[in-house]
Amino acid sequence: MSSMTLHIYDTMAGQKRPFTPLEPGKVGIYVCGPTVYDMSHVGHARVYVAFDTIVRYLRRKFTVNYVRNYTDVDDKIIKRAREHNEEPGVLAQRFISEFEADMQSLGVAPANLQPRVTDHIKEIVDLVERLIKSGAAYPVDGDVYFSIEKFPTYGRLGRRRIDDMEAGARVEVDMKKHHPMDFALWKAAKPGEPFWDSPWGKGRPGWHIECSAMSAKHLAESFDIHGGGKDLIFPHHENEIAQSEAASG
């Protein structure tokens, strides 16, 4: 790698910016991995080939710790498992194996770490507890929601204003919420769904809290690069920023 300054596109800034790692000589990168409920498609391939290329390039100059997760418990996984009369964990493992075979065929190297949500329930519960204690989240009937109105800069990544927002496709409108866009950190158990014990009763993690917990454990509360598909900018990455920053202060 030459001595020229490396510039990387910053979604928050909306432009390319000079890249300087937080710790000289080292780069921590977290990329949101697949929700394993179906076969991979060309969109997945594009994302992971792109980040594989980026990581290979960075490794010419830096020591890179690359973390890419598997979301192995989710509404879509549970729904697909019911359709196939299959245990959610078995279905998830089947599609993880398919994904890894696809990545190998594409020449995409494994990440340094490939954590799974179901192996990080304790970290997720601990993070949700911190958010409740900080006043950024609230429990209701076994569910726990993040209050977007407690995070004044919510919407900055996706360039959206709270007043203009409506509940999206992956958000269930629920009268228990303080605001329609408040999102679930923890979901109360329903019959036939996988669950874990928590201070709010049996349940499972919400979609967004998982990545905040895993990135903090395997990298740090602050790290250099967070990536993923463009479709994740809102709400997933927006919500990750809100809950991670609210928890870390």
Short mmCIF file of C-alpha atoms in Angstrom, two decimals:
data_model
loop_
_atom_site.label_atom_id
_atom_site.label_comp_id
_atom_site.label_asym_id
_atom_site.label_seq_id
_atom_site.Cartn_x
_atom_site.Cartn_y
_atom_site.Cartn_z
CA MET A 1 0.00 0.00 0.00
CA SER A 2 1.41 3.41 -0.92
CA SER A 3 1.84 6.31 1.48
CA MET A 4 -1.17 8.08 -0.05
CA THR A 5 -4.05 8.72 2.35
CA LEU A 6 -6.83 6.13 2.18
CA HIS A 7 -10.32 7.60 1.81
CA ILE A 8 -13.47 5.63 2.67
CA TYR A 9 -17.09 6.60 2.04
CA ASP A 10 -18.77 7.58 5.31
CA THR A 11 -22.55 7.10 5.17
CA MET A 12 -23.08 9.41 8.13
CA ALA A 13 -21.15 12.24 6.47
CA GLY A 14 -22.45 11.45 2.98
CA GLN A 15 -18.97 11.69 1.49
CA LYS A 16 -15.53 10.11 1.37
CA ARG A 17 -13.33 10.88 4.35
CA PRO A 18 -9.66 10.21 5.18
CA PHE A 19 -9.34 6.95 7.08
CA THR A 20 -7.26 6.91 10.25
CA PRO A 21 -7.70 3.92 12.59
CA LEU A 22 -8.49 4.53 16.24
CA GLU A 23 -5.38 2.55 17.20
CA PRO A 24 -2.32 2.98 14.97
CA GLY A 25 -1.63 -0.08 12.87
CA LYS A 26 -4.87 -1.87 13.78
CA VAL A 27 -8.35 -1.90 12.27
CA GLY A 28 -11.52 -3.31 13.79
CA ILE A 29 -14.31 -3.97 11.30
CA TYR A 30 -17.79 -5.37 11.91
CA VAL A 31 -20.03 -6.38 9.02
CA CYS A 32 -23.62 -7.46 9.54
CA GLY A 33 -23.88 -11.04 8.35
CA PRO A 34 -26.86 -12.94 6.98
CA THR A 35 -30.11 -13.82 8.70
CA VAL A 36 -29.99 -17.51 7.90
CA TYR A 37 -33.54 -18.43 6.88
CA ASP A 38 -33.01 -19.07 3.16
CA MET A 39 -30.42 -19.63 0.45
CA SER A 40 -28.04 -16.77 -0.29
CA HIS A 41 -28.60 -14.64 -3.39
CA VAL A 42 -26.53 -12.29 -5.55
CA GLY A 43 -27.18 -9.38 -3.18
CA HIS A 44 -25.50 -11.26 -0.34
CA ALA A 45 -22.64 -12.17 -2.65
CA ARG A 46 -22.06 -8.55 -3.62
CA VAL A 47 -21.85 -7.38 0.00
CA TYR A 48 -19.47 -10.07 1.22
CA VAL A 49 -17.25 -10.06 -1.87
CA ALA A 50 -16.96 -6.27 -1.49
CA PHE A 51 -15.98 -6.44 2.17
CA ASP A 52 -13.65 -9.36 1.54
CA THR A 53 -11.86 -7.15 -0.99
CA ILE A 54 -11.75 -4.24 1.46
CA VAL A 55 -10.35 -6.41 4.26
CA ARG A 56 -7.70 -7.93 1.99
CA TYR A 57 -6.62 -4.45 0.95
CA LEU A 58 -6.49 -3.15 4.52
CA ARG A 59 -4.40 -6.14 5.59
CA ARG A 60 -1.60 -4.96 3.32
CA LYS A 61 -0.91 -2.22 5.87
CA PHE A 62 -2.91 -2.93 9.02
CA THR A 63 -3.59 -5.77 11.42
CA VAL A 64 -7.30 -6.31 10.83
CA ASN A 65 -9.80 -7.93 13.19
CA TYR A 66 -12.77 -8.68 10.95
CA VAL A 67 -16.02 -9.77 12.63
CA ARG A 68 -19.06 -10.92 10.62
CA ASN A 69 -22.02 -12.33 12.50
CA TYR A 70 -24.79 -14.84 11.88
CA THR A 71 -28.31 -13.91 12.94
CA ASP A 72 -29.52 -17.41 13.82
CA VAL A 73 -32.73 -16.51 15.67
CA ASP A 74 -35.25 -14.16 14.08
CA ASP A 75 -38.91 -13.83 13.08
CA LYS A 76 -38.11 -14.97 9.54
CA ILE A 77 -36.21 -18.03 10.74
CA ILE A 78 -39.07 -19.04 13.04
CA LYS A 79 -41.64 -18.55 10.25
CA ARG A 80 -39.61 -20.57 7.72
CA ALA A 81 -38.97 -23.34 10.25
CA ARG A 82 -42.71 -23.70 10.83
CA GLU A 83 -43.31 -23.89 7.08
CA HIS A 84 -40.75 -26.69 6.82
CA ASN A 85 -41.80 -28.42 10.07
CA GLU A 86 -38.22 -28.02 11.26
CA GLU A 87 -36.60 -26.79 14.47
CA PRO A 88 -35.42 -23.16 14.04
CA GLY A 89 -31.89 -24.01 15.19
CA VAL A 90 -31.63 -26.89 12.72
CA LEU A 91 -32.87 -24.73 9.86
CA ALA A 92 -30.45 -21.94 10.78
CA GLN A 93 -27.49 -24.32 10.85
CA ARG A 94 -28.48 -25.74 7.46
CA PHE A 95 -28.43 -22.31 5.86
CA ILE A 96 -25.20 -21.34 7.64
CA SER A 97 -23.58 -24.36 6.00
CA GLU A 98 -25.05 -23.38 2.62
CA PHE A 99 -23.82 -19.80 3.04
CA GLU A 100 -20.30 -20.91 3.94
CA ALA A 101 -20.19 -23.21 0.91
CA ASP A 102 -21.28 -20.31 -1.30
CA MET A 103 -18.64 -18.00 0.15
CA GLN A 104 -15.96 -20.63 -0.38
CA SER A 105 -17.06 -20.99 -4.02
CA LEU A 106 -16.71 -17.22 -4.45
CA GLY A 107 -13.26 -17.19 -2.86
CA VAL A 108 -14.46 -15.12 0.10
CA ALA A 109 -12.26 -15.78 3.12
CA PRO A 110 -13.90 -16.41 6.52
CA ALA A 111 -13.90 -13.49 8.94
CA ASN A 112 -11.61 -13.64 11.96
CA LEU A 113 -14.70 -14.21 14.08
CA GLN A 114 -18.18 -15.33 13.01
CA PRO A 115 -20.30 -15.01 16.17
CA ARG A 116 -23.87 -16.25 16.42
CA VAL A 117 -26.69 -14.48 18.21
CA THR A 118 -27.68 -17.59 20.18
CA ASP A 119 -24.20 -17.73 21.72
CA HIS A 120 -24.49 -14.16 23.03
CA ILE A 121 -27.76 -14.06 24.96
CA LYS A 122 -26.03 -13.02 28.20
CA GLU A 123 -24.31 -10.08 26.51
CA ILE A 124 -27.59 -9.04 24.91
CA VAL A 125 -29.52 -9.21 28.19
CA ASP A 126 -26.77 -7.22 29.94
CA LEU A 127 -26.93 -4.53 27.26
CA VAL A 128 -30.72 -4.29 27.47
CA GLU A 129 -30.46 -3.89 31.24
CA ARG A 130 -28.00 -1.02 30.78
CA LEU A 131 -30.38 0.72 28.40
CA ILE A 132 -33.29 0.39 30.83
CA LYS A 133 -31.17 1.78 33.67
CA SER A 134 -30.11 4.73 31.50
CA GLY A 135 -33.74 5.56 30.74
CA ALA A 136 -33.37 4.88 27.02
CA ALA A 137 -35.51 1.73 27.10
CA TYR A 138 -38.64 0.54 28.88
CA PRO A 139 -40.18 -2.89 29.63
CA VAL A 140 -43.84 -3.62 28.89
CA ASP A 141 -45.51 -7.00 29.50
CA GLY A 142 -42.33 -8.99 28.92
CA ASP A 143 -41.19 -6.95 25.92
CA VAL A 144 -38.52 -4.25 26.09
CA TYR A 145 -38.50 -1.29 23.70
CA PHE A 146 -35.96 1.39 22.88
CA SER A 147 -37.43 4.89 23.15
CA ILE A 148 -36.27 6.80 20.07
CA GLU A 149 -37.42 10.08 21.61
CA LYS A 150 -34.74 9.64 24.28
CA PHE A 151 -32.07 9.73 21.55
CA PRO A 152 -32.20 13.27 20.08
CA THR A 153 -30.13 12.51 16.97
CA TYR A 154 -32.20 9.48 15.92
CA GLY A 155 -32.59 9.43 12.15
CA ARG A 156 -29.33 11.20 11.27
CA LEU A 157 -27.77 8.19 9.50
CA GLY A 158 -30.79 7.62 7.26
CA ARG A 159 -31.47 11.37 7.05
CA ARG A 160 -34.94 11.05 8.51
CA ARG A 161 -36.86 13.14 11.02
CA ILE A 162 -38.76 11.46 13.83
CA ASP A 163 -41.84 13.58 13.11
CA ASP A 164 -41.94 12.32 9.52
CA MET A 165 -41.45 8.64 10.28
CA GLU A 166 -44.02 5.91 10.01
CA ALA A 167 -43.64 2.33 11.13
CA GLY A 168 -41.80 0.30 8.50
CA ALA A 169 -42.29 -3.20 7.20
CA ARG A 170 -40.21 -4.85 9.95
CA VAL A 171 -41.82 -2.88 12.78
CA GLU A 172 -45.04 -4.01 14.42
CA VAL A 173 -47.30 -1.11 15.41
CA ASP A 174 -48.17 -1.71 19.06
CA MET A 175 -50.18 0.53 21.35
CA LYS A 176 -47.82 -0.41 24.19
CA LYS A 177 -45.09 1.64 22.54
CA HIS A 178 -44.43 5.24 23.56
CA HIS A 179 -43.77 6.07 19.88
CA PRO A 180 -44.72 3.99 16.81
CA MET A 181 -41.04 3.73 15.78
CA ASP A 182 -39.80 2.47 19.15
CA PHE A 183 -38.15 -0.84 18.38
CA ALA A 184 -37.93 -4.11 20.26
CA LEU A 185 -34.79 -4.95 22.21
CA TRP A 186 -36.35 -8.04 23.76
CA LYS A 187 -39.47 -9.95 22.69
CA ALA A 188 -41.65 -11.90 25.11
CA ALA A 189 -41.89 -15.61 24.33
CA LYS A 190 -44.76 -16.88 22.21
CA PRO A 191 -45.92 -20.52 22.06
CA GLY A 192 -43.68 -22.66 19.90
CA GLU A 193 -40.87 -20.10 19.64
CA PRO A 194 -37.32 -20.47 20.99
CA PHE A 195 -36.78 -18.53 24.22
CA TRP A 196 -34.27 -17.71 26.95
CA ASP A 197 -34.71 -16.55 30.52
CA SER A 198 -34.35 -12.84 31.24
CA PRO A 199 -35.23 -10.31 33.98
CA TRP A 200 -38.43 -9.58 31.98
CA GLY A 201 -39.46 -13.20 31.57
CA LYS A 202 -38.83 -15.78 28.89
CA GLY A 203 -38.18 -14.36 25.45
CA ARG A 204 -35.64 -13.71 22.73
CA PRO A 205 -33.60 -10.79 21.40
CA GLY A 206 -34.90 -8.18 19.00
CA TRP A 207 -33.20 -7.81 15.62
CA HIS A 208 -30.99 -4.77 16.23
CA ILE A 209 -29.62 -5.30 19.75
CA GLU A 210 -27.78 -8.43 18.66
CA CYS A 211 -25.17 -6.63 16.55
CA SER A 212 -24.53 -3.96 19.19
CA ALA A 213 -23.83 -6.65 21.78
CA MET A 214 -21.61 -8.77 19.54
CA SER A 215 -19.58 -5.89 18.13
CA ALA A 216 -18.95 -4.53 21.63
CA LYS A 217 -17.80 -7.92 22.88
CA HIS A 218 -15.53 -8.86 20.00
CA LEU A 219 -14.22 -5.39 19.07
CA ALA A 220 -15.09 -2.57 21.47
CA GLU A 221 -17.80 0.00 22.06
CA SER A 222 -15.94 2.11 19.48
CA PHE A 223 -14.29 0.57 16.44
CA ASP A 224 -13.18 1.65 13.00
CA ILE A 225 -15.57 0.37 10.33
CA HIS A 226 -19.16 -0.85 10.49
CA GLY A 227 -20.51 -2.22 7.23
CA GLY A 228 -23.33 -4.12 5.64
CA GLY A 229 -25.81 -4.01 2.80
CA LYS A 230 -27.23 -0.63 1.78
CA ASP A 231 -30.69 -1.87 2.76
CA LEU A 232 -29.53 -2.02 6.39
CA ILE A 233 -28.85 1.72 6.74
CA PHE A 234 -32.39 2.19 8.03
CA PRO A 235 -33.62 0.87 10.33
CA HIS A 236 -30.92 -1.63 11.33
CA HIS A 237 -27.78 0.50 11.43
CA GLU A 238 -29.72 3.54 12.58
CA ASN A 239 -31.01 1.54 15.54
CA GLU A 240 -27.60 0.08 16.29
CA ILE A 241 -26.16 3.57 16.58
CA ALA A 242 -28.96 4.68 18.89
CA GLN A 243 -28.74 1.76 21.30
CA SER A 244 -24.93 1.54 21.30
CA GLU A 245 -24.43 5.25 21.94
CA ALA A 246 -27.22 5.37 24.53
CA ALA A 247 -25.60 2.47 26.39
CA SER A 248 -22.06 3.84 26.27
CA GLY A 249 -23.01 7.40 27.12
#
